[in-house]
């Protein structure tokens, strides 16, 4: 695949299973014939572990955190791992292919889209390289590259994070960091903003075609300054802004997009120490008008409210409930217009009932401590960040799912449970435009809100990851076999996958496991049949010496998608 500057990018497949007949496939002249049985796969975007990951903040003494040494520390390729997710397959849980990316290495693979639908291109970003790759998965377990975007294609943004695929197959992508070069940058619609450079501020939203073409770049910050007391920038900008867009969700039926701001990422990807100013971690969520798909307009920048823990004297500023927004989650049914937002450091969930309102207002409706205390009654999130991450609403708007990296106990800090949990949100959604739930006291933070429509805990799955990390991101298995034996999309998800890895250089690594849970009416349980081919233990470990592409040692899995082919 030739990039816009003439450089050549490629993906190389390293297929393990030579007997393709066992996968319902045939080989002809070295190419794959996928006209066999329908098959389900898990595609995992993973990065090579490298020397820069071994910072003083990384728990390298834990036996589950394998440290690469000697030759294996040489730069290695990033890759998409294809895991057999067909329960009846003889290679169930086995990595049957690694599709390596060249020429860039150690991109720090991050997010793809949140869920895969039939015919979608996979969009996958690299934090450090500011490159976004597009992959054709129509011939799984083999992949082909269908497009690539390099920094020259997105001069007004850097540090690609998440992607939302639209009904026409194009995608919006959030670029959390500032323009590639500091100074003024002109967006597709002619607007100009001044940024402080790569990995800085402000971020943007990019509209991509499946072939990698950039259809538009849109500014995430207004032309006037945002509150400088809550929006620190290093170096300072003429107009202060919190626009570091991270998570993204779209309701195209409502012509609305919601993005959440996380942090000025330069401190994460260029320096392994925490940000020098708490106000580099953002409390803001942005609303966009997508009536013109190729010209989305940021129409409102809203602030998540601080909560009762954050108002308690002596609380670490980084533990305030509204600190470091990471992911939004939207309701799905046509009659519902609500949205949730969660915070990485604040450890709280917020709700607004109508994303089409002129200036949506948020209220805190749940604290991670309430879920954690179902497992550990002594859990106390008052010290430091708890790593609240992926959040999603079920298609029937009945259940909310949330992953929490957690925090190890240390000194007087009892720590925070590493977990994936689910909430019954049906009463809150049914309250329509007038929700009553509002967390305003510390006891409510620990025990749930006192109003009748507050979310209640449906299930908590604790995760035993003794490293500095825990479960960061999840995705749903939206595929079941129909009467004809072919896969069809379902809204009654049978499984969910989660990955135990964040960003090692940030000081939150993980045990590099990819796990699968059973989902039963909102209840979560670990799928113990989904086992590693080497250890025989539940979950697939990316801490291994050898890969189909060579002896490159441990790798870092960030996100997994369920993908099918129907033969």
PDB file of N, CA, C and O in Angstrom, residues 209-281:
ATOM      1  N   UNK A 209     -12.142   7.570   4.677  1.00  0.00           N
ATOM      2  CA  UNK A 209     -12.716   6.595   3.753  1.00  0.00           C
ATOM      3  C   UNK A 209     -12.058   5.244   4.015  1.00  0.00           C
ATOM      4  O   UNK A 209     -10.951   5.173   4.562  1.00  0.00           O
ATOM      5  N   UNK A 210     -12.719   4.128   3.626  1.00  0.00           N
ATOM      6  CA  UNK A 210     -12.131   2.807   3.859  1.00  0.00           C
ATOM      7  C   UNK A 210     -10.781   2.593   3.186  1.00  0.00           C
ATOM      8  O   UNK A 210     -10.010   1.731   3.617  1.00  0.00           O
ATOM      9  N   UNK A 211     -10.468   3.376   2.161  1.00  0.00           N
ATOM     10  CA  UNK A 211      -9.166   3.241   1.501  1.00  0.00           C
ATOM     11  C   UNK A 211      -8.095   4.123   2.127  1.00  0.00           C
ATOM     12  O   UNK A 211      -6.987   4.248   1.597  1.00  0.00           O
ATOM     13  N   UNK A 212      -8.404   4.750   3.262  1.00  0.00           N
ATOM     14  CA  UNK A 212      -7.433   5.573   3.970  1.00  0.00           C
ATOM     15  C   UNK A 212      -7.461   7.041   3.621  1.00  0.00           C
ATOM     16  O   UNK A 212      -6.771   7.841   4.266  1.00  0.00           O
ATOM     17  N   UNK A 213      -8.230   7.418   2.633  1.00  0.00           N
ATOM     18  CA  UNK A 213      -8.290   8.823   2.251  1.00  0.00           C
ATOM     19  C   UNK A 213      -8.911   9.643   3.377  1.00  0.00           C
ATOM     20  O   UNK A 213      -9.925   9.263   3.963  1.00  0.00           O
ATOM     21  N   UNK A 214      -8.290  10.788   3.671  1.00  0.00           N
ATOM     22  CA  UNK A 214      -8.837  11.707   4.659  1.00  0.00           C
ATOM     23  C   UNK A 214      -9.891  12.563   3.971  1.00  0.00           C
ATOM     24  O   UNK A 214      -9.588  13.351   3.065  1.00  0.00           O
ATOM     25  N   UNK A 215     -11.140  12.407   4.412  1.00  0.00           N
ATOM     26  CA  UNK A 215     -12.246  13.154   3.827  1.00  0.00           C
ATOM     27  C   UNK A 215     -12.394  14.526   4.465  1.00  0.00           C
ATOM     28  O   UNK A 215     -12.829  15.467   3.807  1.00  0.00           O
ATOM     29  N   UNK A 216     -12.058  14.627   5.744  1.00  0.00           N
ATOM     30  CA  UNK A 216     -12.109  15.931   6.408  1.00  0.00           C
ATOM     31  C   UNK A 216     -11.391  15.876   7.745  1.00  0.00           C
ATOM     32  O   UNK A 216     -11.273  14.817   8.363  1.00  0.00           O
ATOM     33  N   UNK A 217     -10.884  17.036   8.169  1.00  0.00           N
ATOM     34  CA  UNK A 217     -10.366  17.258   9.510  1.00  0.00           C
ATOM     35  C   UNK A 217     -11.214  18.358  10.142  1.00  0.00           C
ATOM     36  O   UNK A 217     -11.416  19.408   9.527  1.00  0.00           O
ATOM     37  N   UNK A 218     -11.693  18.115  11.364  1.00  0.00           N
ATOM     38  CA  UNK A 218     -12.594  19.074  12.019  1.00  0.00           C
ATOM     39  C   UNK A 218     -12.070  19.447  13.389  1.00  0.00           C
ATOM     40  O   UNK A 218     -11.684  18.574  14.176  1.00  0.00           O
ATOM     41  N   UNK A 219     -12.048  20.746  13.717  1.00  0.00           N
ATOM     42  CA  UNK A 219     -11.506  21.175  15.016  1.00  0.00           C
ATOM     43  C   UNK A 219     -12.427  20.769  16.160  1.00  0.00           C
ATOM     44  O   UNK A 219     -13.656  20.859  16.047  1.00  0.00           O
ATOM     45  N   UNK A 220     -11.824  20.352  17.279  1.00  0.00           N
ATOM     46  CA  UNK A 220     -12.599  19.954  18.449  1.00  0.00           C
ATOM     47  C   UNK A 220     -12.709  21.074  19.471  1.00  0.00           C
ATOM     48  O   UNK A 220     -13.341  20.897  20.512  1.00  0.00           O
ATOM     49  N   UNK A 221     -12.123  22.208  19.186  1.00  0.00           N
ATOM     50  CA  UNK A 221     -12.163  23.322  20.129  1.00  0.00           C
ATOM     51  C   UNK A 221     -12.829  24.522  19.475  1.00  0.00           C
ATOM     52  O   UNK A 221     -12.709  24.729  18.265  1.00  0.00           O
ATOM     53  N   UNK A 222     -13.568  25.324  20.254  1.00  0.00           N
ATOM     54  CA  UNK A 222     -14.197  26.525  19.676  1.00  0.00           C
ATOM     55  C   UNK A 222     -13.153  27.576  19.339  1.00  0.00           C
ATOM     56  O   UNK A 222     -12.002  27.494  19.785  1.00  0.00           O
ATOM     57  N   UNK A 223     -13.526  28.584  18.574  1.00  0.00           N
ATOM     58  CA  UNK A 223     -12.559  29.632  18.202  1.00  0.00           C
ATOM     59  C   UNK A 223     -12.166  30.517  19.372  1.00  0.00           C
ATOM     60  O   UNK A 223     -11.138  31.199  19.321  1.00  0.00           O
ATOM     61  N   UNK A 224     -12.975  30.525  20.441  1.00  0.00           N
ATOM     62  CA  UNK A 224     -12.653  31.331  21.620  1.00  0.00           C
ATOM     63  C   UNK A 224     -12.100  30.431  22.724  1.00  0.00           C
ATOM     64  O   UNK A 224     -12.242  29.202  22.678  1.00  0.00           O
ATOM     65  N   UNK A 225     -11.488  31.029  23.732  1.00  0.00           N
ATOM     66  CA  UNK A 225     -10.824  30.261  24.784  1.00  0.00           C
ATOM     67  C   UNK A 225     -11.824  29.552  25.686  1.00  0.00           C
ATOM     68  O   UNK A 225     -12.922  30.057  25.955  1.00  0.00           O
ATOM     69  N   UNK A 226     -11.446  28.379  26.145  1.00  0.00           N
ATOM     70  CA  UNK A 226     -12.166  27.693  27.208  1.00  0.00           C
ATOM     71  C   UNK A 226     -11.548  28.111  28.546  1.00  0.00           C
ATOM     72  O   UNK A 226     -10.541  28.824  28.589  1.00  0.00           O
ATOM     73  N   UNK A 227     -12.157  27.662  29.630  1.00  0.00           N
ATOM     74  CA  UNK A 227     -11.748  28.107  30.966  1.00  0.00           C
ATOM     75  C   UNK A 227     -10.294  27.723  31.245  1.00  0.00           C
ATOM     76  O   UNK A 227      -9.984  26.542  31.405  1.00  0.00           O
ATOM     77  N   UNK A 228      -9.376  28.680  31.333  1.00  0.00           N
ATOM     78  CA  UNK A 228      -7.968  28.345  31.555  1.00  0.00           C
ATOM     79  C   UNK A 228      -7.702  27.744  32.932  1.00  0.00           C
ATOM     80  O   UNK A 228      -6.679  27.086  33.138  1.00  0.00           O
ATOM     81  N   UNK A 229      -8.627  27.935  33.891  1.00  0.00           N
ATOM     82  CA  UNK A 229      -8.418  27.379  35.227  1.00  0.00           C
ATOM     83  C   UNK A 229      -8.587  25.876  35.247  1.00  0.00           C
ATOM     84  O   UNK A 229      -8.111  25.205  36.171  1.00  0.00           O
ATOM     85  N   UNK A 230      -9.303  25.315  34.258  1.00  0.00           N
ATOM     86  CA  UNK A 230      -9.461  23.861  34.198  1.00  0.00           C
ATOM     87  C   UNK A 230      -8.815  23.258  32.950  1.00  0.00           C
ATOM     88  O   UNK A 230      -8.784  22.041  32.810  1.00  0.00           O
ATOM     89  N   UNK A 231      -8.330  24.096  32.053  1.00  0.00           N
ATOM     90  CA  UNK A 231      -7.775  23.610  30.781  1.00  0.00           C
ATOM     91  C   UNK A 231      -6.320  24.070  30.653  1.00  0.00           C
ATOM     92  O   UNK A 231      -6.007  25.004  29.901  1.00  0.00           O
ATOM     93  N   UNK A 232      -5.443  23.425  31.385  1.00  0.00           N
ATOM     94  CA  UNK A 232      -4.019  23.748  31.285  1.00  0.00           C
ATOM     95  C   UNK A 232      -3.455  23.222  29.978  1.00  0.00           C
ATOM     96  O   UNK A 232      -3.886  22.180  29.478  1.00  0.00           O
ATOM     97  N   UNK A 233      -2.498  23.938  29.395  1.00  0.00           N
ATOM     98  CA  UNK A 233      -1.785  23.503  28.190  1.00  0.00           C
ATOM     99  C   UNK A 233      -0.304  23.783  28.387  1.00  0.00           C
ATOM    100  O   UNK A 233       0.074  24.842  28.886  1.00  0.00           O
ATOM    101  N   UNK A 234       0.517  22.815  28.004  1.00  0.00           N
ATOM    102  CA  UNK A 234       1.974  22.968  28.116  1.00  0.00           C
ATOM    103  C   UNK A 234       2.607  22.672  26.756  1.00  0.00           C
ATOM    104  O   UNK A 234       2.540  21.535  26.290  1.00  0.00           O
ATOM    105  N   UNK A 235       3.228  23.680  26.099  1.00  0.00           N
ATOM    106  CA  UNK A 235       3.255  25.107  26.452  1.00  0.00           C
ATOM    107  C   UNK A 235       1.858  25.727  26.354  1.00  0.00           C
ATOM    108  O   UNK A 235       0.969  25.191  25.680  1.00  0.00           O
ATOM    109  N   UNK A 236       1.697  26.873  27.004  1.00  0.00           N
ATOM    110  CA  UNK A 236       0.411  27.554  27.011  1.00  0.00           C
ATOM    111  C   UNK A 236       0.015  27.977  25.600  1.00  0.00           C
ATOM    112  O   UNK A 236       0.867  28.278  24.749  1.00  0.00           O
ATOM    113  N   UNK A 237      -1.288  28.009  25.350  1.00  0.00           N
ATOM    114  CA  UNK A 237      -1.836  28.400  24.053  1.00  0.00           C
ATOM    115  C   UNK A 237      -2.480  29.782  24.158  1.00  0.00           C
ATOM    116  O   UNK A 237      -2.905  30.190  25.243  1.00  0.00           O
ATOM    117  N   UNK A 238      -2.583  30.499  23.046  1.00  0.00           N
ATOM    118  CA  UNK A 238      -3.274  31.790  23.079  1.00  0.00           C
ATOM    119  C   UNK A 238      -4.704  31.655  23.593  1.00  0.00           C
ATOM    120  O   UNK A 238      -5.187  32.522  24.313  1.00  0.00           O
ATOM    121  N   UNK A 239      -5.380  30.569  23.188  1.00  0.00           N
ATOM    122  CA  UNK A 239      -6.726  30.260  23.670  1.00  0.00           C
ATOM    123  C   UNK A 239      -6.674  28.915  24.380  1.00  0.00           C
ATOM    124  O   UNK A 239      -6.511  27.867  23.743  1.00  0.00           O
ATOM    125  N   UNK A 240      -6.800  28.928  25.700  1.00  0.00           N
ATOM    126  CA  UNK A 240      -6.760  27.674  26.464  1.00  0.00           C
ATOM    127  C   UNK A 240      -7.893  26.758  26.020  1.00  0.00           C
ATOM    128  O   UNK A 240      -8.999  27.213  25.695  1.00  0.00           O
ATOM    129  N   UNK A 241      -7.625  25.447  25.993  1.00  0.00           N
ATOM    130  CA  UNK A 241      -8.650  24.487  25.599  1.00  0.00           C
ATOM    131  C   UNK A 241      -8.386  23.135  26.237  1.00  0.00           C
ATOM    132  O   UNK A 241      -7.238  22.775  26.490  1.00  0.00           O
ATOM    133  N   UNK A 242      -9.475  22.412  26.491  1.00  0.00           N
ATOM    134  CA  UNK A 242      -9.411  21.041  27.011  1.00  0.00           C
ATOM    135  C   UNK A 242      -9.604  20.015  25.898  1.00  0.00           C
ATOM    136  O   UNK A 242      -9.820  18.825  26.178  1.00  0.00           O
ATOM    137  N   UNK A 243      -9.544  20.424  24.643  1.00  0.00           N
ATOM    138  CA  UNK A 243      -9.906  19.552  23.523  1.00  0.00           C
ATOM    139  C   UNK A 243      -8.831  18.506  23.238  1.00  0.00           C
ATOM    140  O   UNK A 243      -7.960  18.699  22.390  1.00  0.00           O
ATOM    141  N   UNK A 244      -8.907  17.402  23.956  1.00  0.00           N
ATOM    142  CA  UNK A 244      -8.051  16.227  23.705  1.00  0.00           C
ATOM    143  C   UNK A 244      -8.969  15.024  23.551  1.00  0.00           C
ATOM    144  O   UNK A 244      -9.128  14.211  24.461  1.00  0.00           O
ATOM    145  N   UNK A 245      -9.591  14.930  22.383  1.00  0.00           N
ATOM    146  CA  UNK A 245     -10.687  13.976  22.164  1.00  0.00           C
ATOM    147  C   UNK A 245     -10.174  12.534  22.209  1.00  0.00           C
ATOM    148  O   UNK A 245      -9.187  12.183  21.573  1.00  0.00           O
ATOM    149  N   UNK A 246     -10.862  11.702  22.947  1.00  0.00           N
ATOM    150  CA  UNK A 246     -10.479  10.302  23.156  1.00  0.00           C
ATOM    151  C   UNK A 246     -11.587   9.377  22.668  1.00  0.00           C
ATOM    152  O   UNK A 246     -11.580   8.924  21.534  1.00  0.00           O
ATOM    153  N   UNK A 247     -12.576   9.087  23.518  1.00  0.00           N
ATOM    154  CA  UNK A 247     -13.665   8.201  23.109  1.00  0.00           C
ATOM    155  C   UNK A 247     -14.628   8.887  22.171  1.00  0.00           C
ATOM    156  O   UNK A 247     -14.761  10.118  22.160  1.00  0.00           O
ATOM    157  N   UNK A 248     -15.346   8.069  21.382  1.00  0.00           N
ATOM    158  CA  UNK A 248     -16.265   8.623  20.387  1.00  0.00           C
ATOM    159  C   UNK A 248     -17.445   7.681  20.182  1.00  0.00           C
ATOM    160  O   UNK A 248     -17.278   6.464  20.104  1.00  0.00           O
ATOM    161  N   UNK A 249     -18.632   8.257  20.138  1.00  0.00           N
ATOM    162  CA  UNK A 249     -19.848   7.502  19.836  1.00  0.00           C
ATOM    163  C   UNK A 249     -20.726   8.358  18.929  1.00  0.00           C
ATOM    164  O   UNK A 249     -20.770   9.585  19.081  1.00  0.00           O
ATOM    165  N   UNK A 250     -21.453   7.689  18.020  1.00  0.00           N
ATOM    166  CA  UNK A 250     -22.257   8.407  17.027  1.00  0.00           C
ATOM    167  C   UNK A 250     -23.674   7.844  17.018  1.00  0.00           C
ATOM    168  O   UNK A 250     -23.864   6.618  17.023  1.00  0.00           O
ATOM    169  N   UNK A 251     -24.671   8.720  17.029  1.00  0.00           N
ATOM    170  CA  UNK A 251     -26.069   8.367  16.737  1.00  0.00           C
ATOM    171  C   UNK A 251     -26.447   9.133  15.481  1.00  0.00           C
ATOM    172  O   UNK A 251     -26.946  10.249  15.525  1.00  0.00           O
ATOM    173  N   UNK A 252     -26.203   8.509  14.322  1.00  0.00           N
ATOM    174  CA  UNK A 252     -26.451   9.207  13.075  1.00  0.00           C
ATOM    175  C   UNK A 252     -27.948   9.409  12.831  1.00  0.00           C
ATOM    176  O   UNK A 252     -28.330  10.313  12.094  1.00  0.00           O
ATOM    177  N   UNK A 253     -28.797   8.585  13.476  1.00  0.00           N
ATOM    178  CA  UNK A 253     -30.236   8.810  13.366  1.00  0.00           C
ATOM    179  C   UNK A 253     -30.644  10.121  14.040  1.00  0.00           C
ATOM    180  O   UNK A 253     -31.662  10.717  13.677  1.00  0.00           O
ATOM    181  N   UNK A 254     -29.838  10.557  15.015  1.00  0.00           N
ATOM    182  CA  UNK A 254     -30.088  11.832  15.688  1.00  0.00           C
ATOM    183  C   UNK A 254     -29.156  12.934  15.195  1.00  0.00           C
ATOM    184  O   UNK A 254     -29.232  14.069  15.676  1.00  0.00           O
ATOM    185  N   UNK A 255     -28.270  12.597  14.248  1.00  0.00           N
ATOM    186  CA  UNK A 255     -27.271  13.537  13.738  1.00  0.00           C
ATOM    187  C   UNK A 255     -26.433  14.115  14.875  1.00  0.00           C
ATOM    188  O   UNK A 255     -26.161  15.325  14.922  1.00  0.00           O
ATOM    189  N   UNK A 256     -26.014  13.233  15.786  1.00  0.00           N
ATOM    190  CA  UNK A 256     -25.191  13.658  16.904  1.00  0.00           C
ATOM    191  C   UNK A 256     -23.996  12.725  17.102  1.00  0.00           C
ATOM    192  O   UNK A 256     -24.082  11.519  16.891  1.00  0.00           O
ATOM    193  N   UNK A 257     -22.908  13.328  17.496  1.00  0.00           N
ATOM    194  CA  UNK A 257     -21.707  12.608  17.891  1.00  0.00           C
ATOM    195  C   UNK A 257     -21.278  13.158  19.249  1.00  0.00           C
ATOM    196  O   UNK A 257     -21.399  14.354  19.519  1.00  0.00           O
ATOM    197  N   UNK A 258     -20.772  12.255  20.107  1.00  0.00           N
ATOM    198  CA  UNK A 258     -20.302  12.642  21.430  1.00  0.00           C
ATOM    199  C   UNK A 258     -18.862  12.167  21.578  1.00  0.00           C
ATOM    200  O   UNK A 258     -18.545  11.005  21.302  1.00  0.00           O
ATOM    201  N   UNK A 259     -17.977  13.078  21.985  1.00  0.00           N
ATOM    202  CA  UNK A 259     -16.580  12.727  22.230  1.00  0.00           C
ATOM    203  C   UNK A 259     -16.200  13.176  23.635  1.00  0.00           C
ATOM    204  O   UNK A 259     -16.688  14.197  24.119  1.00  0.00           O
ATOM    205  N   UNK A 260     -15.340  12.420  24.275  1.00  0.00           N
ATOM    206  CA  UNK A 260     -14.876  12.781  25.620  1.00  0.00           C
ATOM    207  C   UNK A 260     -13.400  13.131  25.564  1.00  0.00           C
ATOM    208  O   UNK A 260     -12.635  12.572  24.784  1.00  0.00           O
ATOM    209  N   UNK A 261     -12.991  14.069  26.414  1.00  0.00           N
ATOM    210  CA  UNK A 261     -11.603  14.524  26.464  1.00  0.00           C
ATOM    211  C   UNK A 261     -10.879  13.824  27.604  1.00  0.00           C
ATOM    212  O   UNK A 261     -11.379  13.786  28.744  1.00  0.00           O
ATOM    213  N   UNK A 262      -9.682  13.304  27.324  1.00  0.00           N
ATOM    214  CA  UNK A 262      -8.929  12.569  28.335  1.00  0.00           C
ATOM    215  C   UNK A 262      -7.826  13.428  28.950  1.00  0.00           C
ATOM    216  O   UNK A 262      -7.892  13.828  30.101  1.00  0.00           O
ATOM    217  N   UNK A 263      -6.781  13.726  28.179  1.00  0.00           N
ATOM    218  CA  UNK A 263      -5.635  14.453  28.718  1.00  0.00           C
ATOM    219  C   UNK A 263      -4.786  14.985  27.576  1.00  0.00           C
ATOM    220  O   UNK A 263      -4.861  14.496  26.447  1.00  0.00           O
ATOM    221  N   UNK A 264      -3.985  15.993  27.878  1.00  0.00           N
ATOM    222  CA  UNK A 264      -2.975  16.396  26.906  1.00  0.00           C
ATOM    223  C   UNK A 264      -1.953  15.261  26.844  1.00  0.00           C
ATOM    224  O   UNK A 264      -1.199  15.043  27.809  1.00  0.00           O
ATOM    225  N   UNK A 265      -1.917  14.515  25.752  1.00  0.00           N
ATOM    226  CA  UNK A 265      -1.233  13.209  25.778  1.00  0.00           C
ATOM    227  C   UNK A 265       0.278  13.264  25.746  1.00  0.00           C
ATOM    228  O   UNK A 265       0.921  12.245  25.972  1.00  0.00           O
ATOM    229  N   UNK A 266       0.862  14.412  25.496  1.00  0.00           N
ATOM    230  CA  UNK A 266       2.316  14.456  25.421  1.00  0.00           C
ATOM    231  C   UNK A 266       2.959  13.887  26.680  1.00  0.00           C
ATOM    232  O   UNK A 266       3.990  13.225  26.627  1.00  0.00           O
ATOM    233  N   UNK A 267       2.333  14.134  27.833  1.00  0.00           N
ATOM    234  CA  UNK A 267       2.886  13.643  29.089  1.00  0.00           C
ATOM    235  C   UNK A 267       2.781  12.128  29.202  1.00  0.00           C
ATOM    236  O   UNK A 267       3.472  11.522  30.009  1.00  0.00           O
ATOM    237  N   UNK A 268       1.901  11.524  28.405  1.00  0.00           N
ATOM    238  CA  UNK A 268       1.747  10.068  28.440  1.00  0.00           C
ATOM    239  C   UNK A 268       2.729   9.403  27.494  1.00  0.00           C
ATOM    240  O   UNK A 268       3.402   8.436  27.856  1.00  0.00           O
ATOM    241  N   UNK A 269       2.846   9.920  26.285  1.00  0.00           N
ATOM    242  CA  UNK A 269       3.619   9.191  25.280  1.00  0.00           C
ATOM    243  C   UNK A 269       5.070   9.647  25.159  1.00  0.00           C
ATOM    244  O   UNK A 269       5.875   8.960  24.545  1.00  0.00           O
ATOM    245  N   UNK A 270       5.402  10.789  25.746  1.00  0.00           N
ATOM    246  CA  UNK A 270       6.777  11.258  25.623  1.00  0.00           C
ATOM    247  C   UNK A 270       7.535  11.278  26.943  1.00  0.00           C
ATOM    248  O   UNK A 270       8.734  11.498  26.960  1.00  0.00           O
ATOM    249  N   UNK A 271       6.829  11.056  28.044  1.00  0.00           N
ATOM    250  CA  UNK A 271       7.493  11.127  29.350  1.00  0.00           C
ATOM    251  C   UNK A 271       6.803  10.166  30.304  1.00  0.00           C
ATOM    252  O   UNK A 271       5.584  10.234  30.471  1.00  0.00           O
ATOM    253  N   UNK A 272       7.559   9.254  30.918  1.00  0.00           N
ATOM    254  CA  UNK A 272       6.936   8.246  31.777  1.00  0.00           C
ATOM    255  C   UNK A 272       6.640   8.729  33.185  1.00  0.00           C
ATOM    256  O   UNK A 272       6.707   7.964  34.138  1.00  0.00           O
ATOM    257  N   UNK A 273       6.317  10.007  33.356  1.00  0.00           N
ATOM    258  CA  UNK A 273       5.907  10.509  34.656  1.00  0.00           C
ATOM    259  C   UNK A 273       4.510  11.084  34.532  1.00  0.00           C
ATOM    260  O   UNK A 273       4.053  11.415  33.438  1.00  0.00           O
ATOM    261  N   UNK A 274       3.816  11.142  35.633  1.00  0.00           N
ATOM    262  CA  UNK A 274       2.465  11.679  35.618  1.00  0.00           C
ATOM    263  C   UNK A 274       2.496  13.166  35.280  1.00  0.00           C
ATOM    264  O   UNK A 274       3.483  13.866  35.494  1.00  0.00           O
ATOM    265  N   UNK A 275       1.379  13.656  34.788  1.00  0.00           N
ATOM    266  CA  UNK A 275       1.294  15.050  34.375  1.00  0.00           C
ATOM    267  C   UNK A 275       1.610  15.989  35.535  1.00  0.00           C
ATOM    268  O   UNK A 275       1.181  15.762  36.663  1.00  0.00           O
ATOM    269  N   UNK A 276       2.353  17.064  35.286  1.00  0.00           N
ATOM    270  CA  UNK A 276       2.731  17.984  36.361  1.00  0.00           C
ATOM    271  C   UNK A 276       1.575  18.832  36.870  1.00  0.00           C
ATOM    272  O   UNK A 276       1.687  19.460  37.917  1.00  0.00           O
ATOM    273  N   UNK A 277       0.471  18.880  36.148  1.00  0.00           N
ATOM    274  CA  UNK A 277      -0.668  19.701  36.538  1.00  0.00           C
ATOM    275  C   UNK A 277      -1.938  18.860  36.414  1.00  0.00           C
ATOM    276  O   UNK A 277      -2.233  18.341  35.334  1.00  0.00           O
ATOM    277  N   UNK A 278      -2.723  18.688  37.486  1.00  0.00           N
ATOM    278  CA  UNK A 278      -3.961  17.901  37.391  1.00  0.00           C
ATOM    279  C   UNK A 278      -4.890  18.393  36.295  1.00  0.00           C
ATOM    280  O   UNK A 278      -5.673  17.606  35.738  1.00  0.00           O
ATOM    281  N   UNK A 279      -4.814  19.686  35.972  1.00  0.00           N
ATOM    282  CA  UNK A 279      -5.712  20.242  34.966  1.00  0.00           C
ATOM    283  C   UNK A 279      -5.330  19.863  33.543  1.00  0.00           C
ATOM    284  O   UNK A 279      -5.989  20.278  32.596  1.00  0.00           O
ATOM    285  N   UNK A 280      -4.273  19.062  33.395  1.00  0.00           N
ATOM    286  CA  UNK A 280      -3.994  18.466  32.093  1.00  0.00           C
ATOM    287  C   UNK A 280      -4.908  17.264  31.844  1.00  0.00           C
ATOM    288  O   UNK A 280      -4.982  16.759  30.726  1.00  0.00           O
ATOM    289  N   UNK A 281      -5.582  16.799  32.897  1.00  0.00           N
ATOM    290  CA  UNK A 281      -6.575  15.725  32.778  1.00  0.00           C
ATOM    291  C   UNK A 281      -7.952  16.364  32.708  1.00  0.00           C
ATOM    292  O   UNK A 281      -8.357  17.098  33.609  1.00  0.00           O
TER     293      UNK A 281
END
